[in-house]
Amino acid sequence: WQPEVDEFVCEKSAVEGKPKPELLLLVAQNCARVRHANHTRVSSSNSSWFTPVRRLLNGHQAWEPHWFAASFRAGKLCSRAIELIDEGHEQTAAFYAINAWGTEITDGVECCVLTHAPYCLDTSWFKHSIILRTPIGVLVLIFSLFCCGSGLLSFCDRIRGSLSTSDSKRLRRELRRLQGKLDTSKAPPNNPLFSSRCNQGSGLLVENKSASPLNGSGNTEALGESLRRAWIHGSCLRDLPHAKGFAASAADLFEELANRFDFQMDNARNQHEHLLSLWRSHCALVADRCLELGGTFSEEYLLAEALSDLHSNLLAGFSYWKAKLLRCDSGGLVDDGSMHPLAGAAWEHLPPSVCGPRCDAGVLSRQLAEIVAYLLVWGESGNLRFMPECVYFITELVLAASPRGMEELYGASNGDSDHRSGPRFLNDIVRPIYNVVFDEWYESMDPEKDRPQLRPGYNKFLPPDCSNYDDWNELFCDPAQLSRGLVLKGGDNLLFESPHAERFSVLTSVDWAFSLHHTFTKTHREVHSLWGIFASTHRIWLAHFLVFALVFCTITRSRLSQEEAFQNPVLGRTMVIRVAAIGLLVPFHSALWTMARIELISTASLRRALGCSCCLRGLAAGVMWTLPLCTYMFVRLMDDKHADNSTVTVGLVVHYAVSLIGVVLLLFFPARHVDTLWPKTPVPLRIRIVRYFFWLTLFALKYVLGLIIVQAVYQATEHLDLVVLDREDAREVYGAWSSGSWASASIQSALLWLSTYFLFLADTQMWFVVGCTYLGMVTMFVQRGCRVLKFASEDAIANIPALFVQKVLSGKAKAFPRIWDKIVEHMHYEDKFHSLFKGDMAYAGRSRMPKLFKQSKCGERLANTYCCLPNPTWPENKDVQWRLLALSRGLGLPMPRPFIAPYFPGLTVLIPHYSESVFLLKDRDLLFGQEETVPLIDWLTTLYKDEFQLFINRMQRGNLGEDANGDEALSAEEVKLWNDNGTQWEMYQEAEWDKICEWASMRMQTLYRTVAGMCLYHPALQCHYEANRYEESALAGKVWDVADCFTCLISMQRYKAFSKLEREHTNRMFGCLRHVGRSLKVAYIDNTFRVGGADARSASSRTARPQNMHNQQSRRYFSCLFDQSCQVDDEGWRQPIYRVELPGYPVLGDGKGDNQNHAIIFTRGSFCQCIDSNQGAYFEQMLLLPCALGEFRNSPDSAANGGMKQIIGFPEHITSDIGSIGD
């Protein structure tokens, strides 16, 4: 028998060019397959189970003679192959061997021409081959279309829009058409609703200057005198030296600015009060710095120094913004340091006698003018406060305004301007900008629900090119863009073409709809796609892939078999060439990042960036990113041609250099010029070193663990006979890609390695948490002086008195017993323990120390903690235990030096409220579902069983005397009502239920619990004043009032929509917290209706339509404030102290942020603590407030160095033992 070579299915080219060891291995593998197939057939045919199969097959085809013939020919081919090997013809031998299996045994279905998995390749396309390749092709096609469609096509459209000038003209025509529909000035003149000037004959309610107008504008002649009285008779600053001189200048300045620019009178009064609180707060900060230096301290010129300190702190951002404007050539601004024109305001400047030797009267007067102008503009800006640079811009124009042009803007007599259509600064300056903000997102107002309706398609999320506060604010951040971006109506002139002193009068002529259009202001597109995620997190992916690729190359560097050493695998034969392949990540990652940036870049950015310099930078970046690809191709080409080692070495050196530069640029220099608006926050070198060391350690740990994981996966890949691409020869891949078996093994291998990479990524968060935990422990021990043994063995509870005296009371040990008794009293009032235990915990006038603070041995504490031995001095209540331990832990850590009374800087706690319950109700909350399920009151009394019994006992005693919160004792009749009825709720009377509801409200997430907890600052500060104060201060004594240092401000957005029950609960909350006095305030949003509105309110709530009010809004909105001193009318409403009109509907974005924004003008002091209305507080923790405020201390030159502390985060402790969070 002679083989018929022409009938062979497996081609000879499959074995051509292979080294001798691989040819011999192919012969051995294929002939072994032939022998195994013959052995399997013989064994199966002799088995009893195969008999029925053979009978069945014999009935259909002569399968056995065909098999014997094929087996015979395959055996002959293998024998001939062995002979050819002996003769030295290994290539022909391998050709015969692969056909012995492929042509004869498998009948041409597959050819086993590979020495590694998958060994055999299909010879033709089959159904499973198509099925395997179709999803891959579809995915590749989808990804290509996604890249082109989402990135390149939209990018081309944006380039076309940035280069086209006709688009700007079309945009202007469209905006004019829309303004023609919305502009109130084009309404029919006989329609009184749209009249810009209202009179008695129009049928509207007309406001006159003699009455207190709704918009807060009133008789300006009485404003100055009322502000002087507020300072001299109502402010704690009145006893400081030279207070009258400062009071006269400040009041005169407020009056003149309110006259000249027509600010609202209530805004002026409110901001004057705000200025006094800021001034007092900075008096405390200046005095604190002087006391820290030691020696004698005089308050002779404290007001002058505090004013300078206030200016540098409050207007630090304004000064930085103005410095950029001064450096801009197109800004047209020159500042010679003289007094600002202020539209010709004639006010009494500060006399030199009040300023002292270290302060110049002219400089202080200028600083006072800047502060007052900024506060007035800021207080009337409404939603524009979300754009601080916009507020700075308007403030600068107010300061630089000259008298020329003001008469045309506000009328012939600024002081007697007609307020019937609203305050003109609000109407002419603020409202036009607000209207653009409203029109960007909303289409109309729902008259029934009083809510804005989003534009069509905006319900799920805003489009990528829709502008927001950040985009508009970026325009005002950049002086160069600002000077070119503010276009006047008509489109022929720019605002900055006018002299700087006349820009305020020209401000009303700015075409805000055109100037703030997203085509000119949008710098970053908020896309809802993976491109946005990748653009912001691309460095994370790159770093992980670099480490993973390095691990892979390390594992596979020595796993090339002897026969593979003669090949040229995909990743290369040597380790240096295999590692060089990692450099290909640079061009690949850069291409993806470029696509992401193309998707995110906006038309406005393209307008600014396109040009020759942009093209050159892009060309240079393209060359830089493609260099690693070019150098790698050169290295592989030289290696394939077996060039000189020196040539390959030079290529490798160049490749490694450009790849390393690319990686460094991508990882450590991610920002681009167009992305940077503000300089980076300065970070100390020590912290930067710790950060880099932390991440290097983390990735080193991941590298070590990755070696173990990747090695296991690599071994599993070999055992499963899957394709290992790094060991594949390029020629083999080219010939094998069409095989279904190769595709199947490749897909399985790819999925396995993708899963491995995902697991490699996933554990980064775990190691990050572990690393942070370790750093936290190290930091804690370093803070404690590395005294680990002392920390583990000391009695922290016994150290509370000494540490509290040292760190909180500045060494005043005599005051601690009285303060500790107040802490115990508050815990007792909260029903944490009974009266007998209270006597053991408190000093109660005795000289001996409570047993709680008695030093105990370490063995004792271990026995009490872990052996369950009872400790009679330790409270049984778990909450009290946690509070004592938290206090001891806090006192053991380093604390800033506390402020000394009365030099406490002002603090406002701002609590946003929408619909949370003030108090729990009997039927709606506590007994709801009583017949179907367990009511809430039963669950609470079970969870707080001991506390409820102590509460009943306290009520039966009648609260003898006043309790810790200032509540009065119960009357004799009320005491008789209280019986211990247990959980028989139907036995309690309504008066008893009121107290039960209060008790339950303090243990649930209610507004009353939060407000009552935050108001504990009031007695805490009073304790500090009584225990440790600077007696020589003029702020102590009769003028001392905690309300000057602390304000609890509740932003009740829905107060005017409250039901009668909600109003009663609000007034009841004020009654329960009456001991805090005027420290507790409520801000809310009020509104009035235009005449003809659908709402049937009284005529007193209807006003004329203000000028420039948005046509879609039928109401005028006001920020109002009231406190306990405000009278309550017959319906339960409290009359407001201040009523500041807003430019329009205030809740345009996030409800919580807008709720805080409208109320922030009523904050007092330098610091604001923003919390949610679901938190509580403890008295002993509130006593640490003077130390906590010490975190904000800044050196006098910190503002110039950019190191001022503005935001400090404090941890929120979750003390609940309910649910997974509590666990």
PDB file of N, CA and C in Angstrom, residues 47-120:
ATOM      1  N   SER A  47     -16.989  -5.666  24.094  1.00  0.00           N
ATOM      2  CA  SER A  47     -17.807  -5.532  25.298  1.00  0.00           C
ATOM      3  C   SER A  47     -19.221  -5.983  25.025  1.00  0.00           C
ATOM      4  N   SER A  48     -19.885  -6.505  26.067  1.00  0.00           N
ATOM      5  CA  SER A  48     -21.249  -7.014  25.916  1.00  0.00           C
ATOM      6  C   SER A  48     -22.233  -5.884  25.644  1.00  0.00           C
ATOM      7  N   TRP A  49     -21.946  -4.682  26.198  1.00  0.00           N
ATOM      8  CA  TRP A  49     -22.887  -3.577  26.012  1.00  0.00           C
ATOM      9  C   TRP A  49     -22.882  -3.072  24.587  1.00  0.00           C
ATOM     10  N   PHE A  50     -21.794  -3.373  23.825  1.00  0.00           N
ATOM     11  CA  PHE A  50     -21.702  -2.870  22.455  1.00  0.00           C
ATOM     12  C   PHE A  50     -22.438  -3.757  21.452  1.00  0.00           C
ATOM     13  N   THR A  51     -22.857  -4.945  21.865  1.00  0.00           N
ATOM     14  CA  THR A  51     -23.502  -5.890  20.927  1.00  0.00           C
ATOM     15  C   THR A  51     -24.769  -5.314  20.316  1.00  0.00           C
ATOM     16  N   PRO A  52     -25.720  -4.830  21.063  1.00  0.00           N
ATOM     17  CA  PRO A  52     -26.922  -4.264  20.417  1.00  0.00           C
ATOM     18  C   PRO A  52     -26.606  -3.066  19.533  1.00  0.00           C
ATOM     19  N   VAL A  53     -25.547  -2.296  19.910  1.00  0.00           N
ATOM     20  CA  VAL A  53     -25.177  -1.168  19.064  1.00  0.00           C
ATOM     21  C   VAL A  53     -24.652  -1.661  17.728  1.00  0.00           C
ATOM     22  N   ARG A  54     -23.834  -2.705  17.758  1.00  0.00           N
ATOM     23  CA  ARG A  54     -23.280  -3.244  16.513  1.00  0.00           C
ATOM     24  C   ARG A  54     -24.396  -3.784  15.622  1.00  0.00           C
ATOM     25  N   ARG A  55     -25.387  -4.472  16.229  1.00  0.00           N
ATOM     26  CA  ARG A  55     -26.503  -4.989  15.450  1.00  0.00           C
ATOM     27  C   ARG A  55     -27.289  -3.861  14.794  1.00  0.00           C
ATOM     28  N   LEU A  56     -27.472  -2.827  15.536  1.00  0.00           N
ATOM     29  CA  LEU A  56     -28.212  -1.693  14.988  1.00  0.00           C
ATOM     30  C   LEU A  56     -27.463  -1.062  13.824  1.00  0.00           C
ATOM     31  N   LEU A  57     -26.142  -0.876  13.989  1.00  0.00           N
ATOM     32  CA  LEU A  57     -25.351  -0.279  12.922  1.00  0.00           C
ATOM     33  C   LEU A  57     -25.250  -1.184  11.709  1.00  0.00           C
ATOM     34  N   ASN A  58     -25.179  -2.499  11.909  1.00  0.00           N
ATOM     35  CA  ASN A  58     -25.100  -3.416  10.775  1.00  0.00           C
ATOM     36  C   ASN A  58     -26.359  -3.373   9.938  1.00  0.00           C
ATOM     37  N   GLY A  59     -27.448  -3.010  10.540  1.00  0.00           N
ATOM     38  CA  GLY A  59     -28.685  -2.934   9.784  1.00  0.00           C
ATOM     39  C   GLY A  59     -28.777  -1.716   8.909  1.00  0.00           C
ATOM     40  N   HIS A  60     -27.904  -0.737   9.063  1.00  0.00           N
ATOM     41  CA  HIS A  60     -28.022   0.501   8.298  1.00  0.00           C
ATOM     42  C   HIS A  60     -26.848   0.736   7.372  1.00  0.00           C
ATOM     43  N   GLN A  61     -25.629   0.420   7.806  1.00  0.00           N
ATOM     44  CA  GLN A  61     -24.486   0.691   6.945  1.00  0.00           C
ATOM     45  C   GLN A  61     -23.342  -0.254   7.299  1.00  0.00           C
ATOM     46  N   ALA A  62     -22.499  -0.405   6.348  1.00  0.00           N
ATOM     47  CA  ALA A  62     -21.327  -1.275   6.555  1.00  0.00           C
ATOM     48  C   ALA A  62     -20.237  -0.432   7.192  1.00  0.00           C
ATOM     49  N   TRP A  63     -20.404  -0.162   8.479  1.00  0.00           N
ATOM     50  CA  TRP A  63     -19.477   0.732   9.157  1.00  0.00           C
ATOM     51  C   TRP A  63     -18.180   0.053   9.515  1.00  0.00           C
ATOM     52  N   GLU A  64     -18.218  -1.263   9.819  1.00  0.00           N
ATOM     53  CA  GLU A  64     -17.027  -1.938  10.318  1.00  0.00           C
ATOM     54  C   GLU A  64     -15.961  -2.112   9.238  1.00  0.00           C
ATOM     55  N   PRO A  65     -16.297  -2.488   8.002  1.00  0.00           N
ATOM     56  CA  PRO A  65     -15.223  -2.563   6.976  1.00  0.00           C
ATOM     57  C   PRO A  65     -14.580  -1.208   6.706  1.00  0.00           C
ATOM     58  N   HIS A  66     -15.362  -0.167   6.724  1.00  0.00           N
ATOM     59  CA  HIS A  66     -14.806   1.171   6.500  1.00  0.00           C
ATOM     60  C   HIS A  66     -13.838   1.555   7.611  1.00  0.00           C
ATOM     61  N   TRP A  67     -14.194   1.221   8.851  1.00  0.00           N
ATOM     62  CA  TRP A  67     -13.302   1.548   9.966  1.00  0.00           C
ATOM     63  C   TRP A  67     -12.010   0.762   9.890  1.00  0.00           C
ATOM     64  N   PHE A  68     -12.127  -0.517   9.543  1.00  0.00           N
ATOM     65  CA  PHE A  68     -10.912  -1.329   9.461  1.00  0.00           C
ATOM     66  C   PHE A  68      -9.977  -0.788   8.396  1.00  0.00           C
ATOM     67  N   ALA A  69     -10.529  -0.339   7.248  1.00  0.00           N
ATOM     68  CA  ALA A  69      -9.686   0.194   6.174  1.00  0.00           C
ATOM     69  C   ALA A  69      -9.011   1.490   6.615  1.00  0.00           C
ATOM     70  N   ALA A  70      -9.764   2.375   7.265  1.00  0.00           N
ATOM     71  CA  ALA A  70      -9.176   3.635   7.726  1.00  0.00           C
ATOM     72  C   ALA A  70      -8.124   3.401   8.794  1.00  0.00           C
ATOM     73  N   SER A  71      -8.389   2.459   9.681  1.00  0.00           N
ATOM     74  CA  SER A  71      -7.435   2.144  10.735  1.00  0.00           C
ATOM     75  C   SER A  71      -6.159   1.551  10.164  1.00  0.00           C
ATOM     76  N   PHE A  72      -6.331   0.741   9.138  1.00  0.00           N
ATOM     77  CA  PHE A  72      -5.164   0.134   8.504  1.00  0.00           C
ATOM     78  C   PHE A  72      -4.299   1.203   7.841  1.00  0.00           C
ATOM     79  N   ARG A  73      -4.944   2.134   7.115  1.00  0.00           N
ATOM     80  CA  ARG A  73      -4.182   3.165   6.425  1.00  0.00           C
ATOM     81  C   ARG A  73      -3.509   4.110   7.418  1.00  0.00           C
ATOM     82  N   ALA A  74      -4.182   4.431   8.488  1.00  0.00           N
ATOM     83  CA  ALA A  74      -3.580   5.299   9.507  1.00  0.00           C
ATOM     84  C   ALA A  74      -2.372   4.639  10.143  1.00  0.00           C
ATOM     85  N   GLY A  75      -2.461   3.345  10.413  1.00  0.00           N
ATOM     86  CA  GLY A  75      -1.317   2.655  10.987  1.00  0.00           C
ATOM     87  C   GLY A  75      -0.137   2.630  10.047  1.00  0.00           C
ATOM     88  N   LYS A  76      -0.411   2.416   8.754  1.00  0.00           N
ATOM     89  CA  LYS A  76       0.665   2.421   7.780  1.00  0.00           C
ATOM     90  C   LYS A  76       1.335   3.810   7.704  1.00  0.00           C
ATOM     91  N   LEU A  77       0.526   4.885   7.768  1.00  0.00           N
ATOM     92  CA  LEU A  77       1.091   6.225   7.721  1.00  0.00           C
ATOM     93  C   LEU A  77       1.981   6.500   8.942  1.00  0.00           C
ATOM     94  N   CYS A  78       1.581   6.037  10.085  1.00  0.00           N
ATOM     95  CA  CYS A  78       2.404   6.245  11.285  1.00  0.00           C
ATOM     96  C   CYS A  78       3.701   5.440  11.195  1.00  0.00           C
ATOM     97  N   SER A  79       3.597   4.225  10.647  1.00  0.00           N
ATOM     98  CA  SER A  79       4.828   3.419  10.480  1.00  0.00           C
ATOM     99  C   SER A  79       5.774   4.097   9.512  1.00  0.00           C
ATOM    100  N   ARG A  80       5.202   4.640   8.420  1.00  0.00           N
ATOM    101  CA  ARG A  80       6.048   5.310   7.452  1.00  0.00           C
ATOM    102  C   ARG A  80       6.657   6.584   8.046  1.00  0.00           C
ATOM    103  N   ALA A  81       5.924   7.240   8.896  1.00  0.00           N
ATOM    104  CA  ALA A  81       6.451   8.445   9.534  1.00  0.00           C
ATOM    105  C   ALA A  81       7.649   8.125  10.411  1.00  0.00           C
ATOM    106  N   ILE A  82       7.604   6.996  11.111  1.00  0.00           N
ATOM    107  CA  ILE A  82       8.732   6.621  11.963  1.00  0.00           C
ATOM    108  C   ILE A  82       9.955   6.306  11.118  1.00  0.00           C
ATOM    109  N   GLU A  83       9.729   5.652   9.965  1.00  0.00           N
ATOM    110  CA  GLU A  83      10.846   5.353   9.068  1.00  0.00           C
ATOM    111  C   GLU A  83      11.473   6.637   8.536  1.00  0.00           C
ATOM    112  N   LEU A  84      10.626   7.610   8.195  1.00  0.00           N
ATOM    113  CA  LEU A  84      11.145   8.871   7.672  1.00  0.00           C
ATOM    114  C   LEU A  84      11.958   9.623   8.727  1.00  0.00           C
ATOM    115  N   ILE A  85      11.578   9.476   9.975  1.00  0.00           N
ATOM    116  CA  ILE A  85      12.356  10.129  11.038  1.00  0.00           C
ATOM    117  C   ILE A  85      13.746   9.526  11.103  1.00  0.00           C
ATOM    118  N   ASP A  86      13.811   8.197  10.958  1.00  0.00           N
ATOM    119  CA  ASP A  86      15.128   7.545  10.976  1.00  0.00           C
ATOM    120  C   ASP A  86      15.973   7.983   9.789  1.00  0.00           C
ATOM    121  N   GLU A  87      15.285   8.301   8.692  1.00  0.00           N
ATOM    122  CA  GLU A  87      16.011   8.730   7.504  1.00  0.00           C
ATOM    123  C   GLU A  87      16.354  10.222   7.536  1.00  0.00           C
ATOM    124  N   GLY A  88      15.853  10.940   8.528  1.00  0.00           N
ATOM    125  CA  GLY A  88      16.154  12.363   8.649  1.00  0.00           C
ATOM    126  C   GLY A  88      15.178  13.285   7.962  1.00  0.00           C
ATOM    127  N   HIS A  89      14.002  12.765   7.561  1.00  0.00           N
ATOM    128  CA  HIS A  89      12.977  13.600   6.913  1.00  0.00           C
ATOM    129  C   HIS A  89      11.854  13.878   7.926  1.00  0.00           C
ATOM    130  N   GLU A  90      12.146  14.695   8.923  1.00  0.00           N
ATOM    131  CA  GLU A  90      11.163  14.940   9.995  1.00  0.00           C
ATOM    132  C   GLU A  90       9.928  15.681   9.486  1.00  0.00           C
ATOM    133  N   GLN A  91      10.089  16.603   8.549  1.00  0.00           N
ATOM    134  CA  GLN A  91       8.947  17.379   8.060  1.00  0.00           C
ATOM    135  C   GLN A  91       7.946  16.495   7.336  1.00  0.00           C
ATOM    136  N   THR A  92       8.422  15.607   6.467  1.00  0.00           N
ATOM    137  CA  THR A  92       7.520  14.673   5.770  1.00  0.00           C
ATOM    138  C   THR A  92       6.887  13.711   6.759  1.00  0.00           C
ATOM    139  N   ALA A  93       7.674  13.298   7.752  1.00  0.00           N
ATOM    140  CA  ALA A  93       7.120  12.395   8.767  1.00  0.00           C
ATOM    141  C   ALA A  93       5.962  13.055   9.502  1.00  0.00           C
ATOM    142  N   ALA A  94       6.132  14.325   9.879  1.00  0.00           N
ATOM    143  CA  ALA A  94       5.043  15.030  10.549  1.00  0.00           C
ATOM    144  C   ALA A  94       3.842  15.206   9.636  1.00  0.00           C
ATOM    145  N   PHE A  95       4.107  15.408   8.328  1.00  0.00           N
ATOM    146  CA  PHE A  95       3.011  15.541   7.362  1.00  0.00           C
ATOM    147  C   PHE A  95       2.191  14.259   7.295  1.00  0.00           C
ATOM    148  N   TYR A  96       2.887  13.086   7.277  1.00  0.00           N
ATOM    149  CA  TYR A  96       2.182  11.806   7.272  1.00  0.00           C
ATOM    150  C   TYR A  96       1.417  11.588   8.583  1.00  0.00           C
ATOM    151  N   ALA A  97       2.015  11.957   9.678  1.00  0.00           N
ATOM    152  CA  ALA A  97       1.394  11.706  10.982  1.00  0.00           C
ATOM    153  C   ALA A  97       0.108  12.520  11.169  1.00  0.00           C
ATOM    154  N   ILE A  98       0.132  13.798  10.810  1.00  0.00           N
ATOM    155  CA  ILE A  98      -1.082  14.598  11.001  1.00  0.00           C
ATOM    156  C   ILE A  98      -2.209  14.131  10.096  1.00  0.00           C
ATOM    157  N   ASN A  99      -1.868  13.580   8.912  1.00  0.00           N
ATOM    158  CA  ASN A  99      -2.910  13.052   8.028  1.00  0.00           C
ATOM    159  C   ASN A  99      -3.379  11.673   8.450  1.00  0.00           C
ATOM    160  N   ALA A 100      -2.521  10.936   9.181  1.00  0.00           N
ATOM    161  CA  ALA A 100      -2.977   9.663   9.726  1.00  0.00           C
ATOM    162  C   ALA A 100      -4.178   9.864  10.637  1.00  0.00           C
ATOM    163  N   TRP A 101      -4.131  10.920  11.381  1.00  0.00           N
ATOM    164  CA  TRP A 101      -5.275  11.228  12.247  1.00  0.00           C
ATOM    165  C   TRP A 101      -6.331  12.064  11.523  1.00  0.00           C
ATOM    166  N   GLY A 102      -5.889  13.120  10.846  1.00  0.00           N
ATOM    167  CA  GLY A 102      -6.852  14.033  10.257  1.00  0.00           C
ATOM    168  C   GLY A 102      -7.568  13.476   9.057  1.00  0.00           C
ATOM    169  N   THR A 103      -6.854  12.830   8.102  1.00  0.00           N
ATOM    170  CA  THR A 103      -7.488  12.345   6.878  1.00  0.00           C
ATOM    171  C   THR A 103      -8.158  10.997   7.082  1.00  0.00           C
ATOM    172  N   GLU A 104      -7.481  10.069   7.791  1.00  0.00           N
ATOM    173  CA  GLU A 104      -7.983   8.705   7.893  1.00  0.00           C
ATOM    174  C   GLU A 104      -8.940   8.511   9.072  1.00  0.00           C
ATOM    175  N   ILE A 105      -8.518   8.862  10.292  1.00  0.00           N
ATOM    176  CA  ILE A 105      -9.331   8.575  11.476  1.00  0.00           C
ATOM    177  C   ILE A 105     -10.536   9.510  11.566  1.00  0.00           C
ATOM    178  N   THR A 106     -10.314  10.826  11.407  1.00  0.00           N
ATOM    179  CA  THR A 106     -11.436  11.782  11.539  1.00  0.00           C
ATOM    180  C   THR A 106     -12.103  12.079  10.211  1.00  0.00           C
ATOM    181  N   ASP A 107     -11.648  11.435   9.166  1.00  0.00           N
ATOM    182  CA  ASP A 107     -12.258  11.601   7.852  1.00  0.00           C
ATOM    183  C   ASP A 107     -12.243  13.067   7.395  1.00  0.00           C
ATOM    184  N   GLY A 108     -11.130  13.766   7.715  1.00  0.00           N
ATOM    185  CA  GLY A 108     -10.949  15.140   7.259  1.00  0.00           C
ATOM    186  C   GLY A 108     -11.672  16.193   8.068  1.00  0.00           C
ATOM    187  N   VAL A 109     -12.162  15.828   9.247  1.00  0.00           N
ATOM    188  CA  VAL A 109     -12.890  16.807  10.059  1.00  0.00           C
ATOM    189  C   VAL A 109     -11.937  17.780  10.735  1.00  0.00           C
ATOM    190  N   GLU A 110     -10.799  17.286  11.251  1.00  0.00           N
ATOM    191  CA  GLU A 110      -9.866  18.136  11.950  1.00  0.00           C
ATOM    192  C   GLU A 110      -8.451  17.676  11.697  1.00  0.00           C
ATOM    193  N   CYS A 111      -7.511  18.609  11.866  1.00  0.00           N
ATOM    194  CA  CYS A 111      -6.096  18.327  11.728  1.00  0.00           C
ATOM    195  C   CYS A 111      -5.389  18.774  12.997  1.00  0.00           C
ATOM    196  N   CYS A 112      -4.646  17.845  13.598  1.00  0.00           N
ATOM    197  CA  CYS A 112      -3.949  18.151  14.849  1.00  0.00           C
ATOM    198  C   CYS A 112      -2.545  18.626  14.512  1.00  0.00           C
ATOM    199  N   VAL A 113      -2.400  19.892  14.257  1.00  0.00           N
ATOM    200  CA  VAL A 113      -1.129  20.477  13.819  1.00  0.00           C
ATOM    201  C   VAL A 113      -0.493  21.334  14.900  1.00  0.00           C
ATOM    202  N   LEU A 114      -1.060  21.367  16.110  1.00  0.00           N
ATOM    203  CA  LEU A 114      -0.520  22.167  17.206  1.00  0.00           C
ATOM    204  C   LEU A 114       0.037  21.259  18.283  1.00  0.00           C
ATOM    205  N   THR A 115       1.104  21.688  18.896  1.00  0.00           N
ATOM    206  CA  THR A 115       1.711  20.911  19.987  1.00  0.00           C
ATOM    207  C   THR A 115       1.183  21.337  21.357  1.00  0.00           C
ATOM    208  N   HIS A 116       0.212  22.250  21.380  1.00  0.00           N
ATOM    209  CA  HIS A 116      -0.369  22.728  22.616  1.00  0.00           C
ATOM    210  C   HIS A 116      -1.864  22.893  22.397  1.00  0.00           C
ATOM    211  N   ALA A 117      -2.566  23.184  23.450  1.00  0.00           N
ATOM    212  CA  ALA A 117      -4.018  23.328  23.360  1.00  0.00           C
ATOM    213  C   ALA A 117      -4.358  24.421  22.357  1.00  0.00           C
ATOM    214  N   PRO A 118      -5.402  24.163  21.545  1.00  0.00           N
ATOM    215  CA  PRO A 118      -6.324  23.023  21.547  1.00  0.00           C
ATOM    216  C   PRO A 118      -5.858  21.850  20.684  1.00  0.00           C
ATOM    217  N   TYR A 119      -4.640  21.822  20.227  1.00  0.00           N
ATOM    218  CA  TYR A 119      -3.996  20.727  19.499  1.00  0.00           C
ATOM    219  C   TYR A 119      -4.570  20.536  18.103  1.00  0.00           C
ATOM    220  N   CYS A 120      -5.909  20.419  17.986  1.00  0.00           N
ATOM    221  CA  CYS A 120      -6.539  20.120  16.703  1.00  0.00           C
ATOM    222  C   CYS A 120      -7.371  21.299  16.230  1.00  0.00           C
TER     223      CYS A 120
END
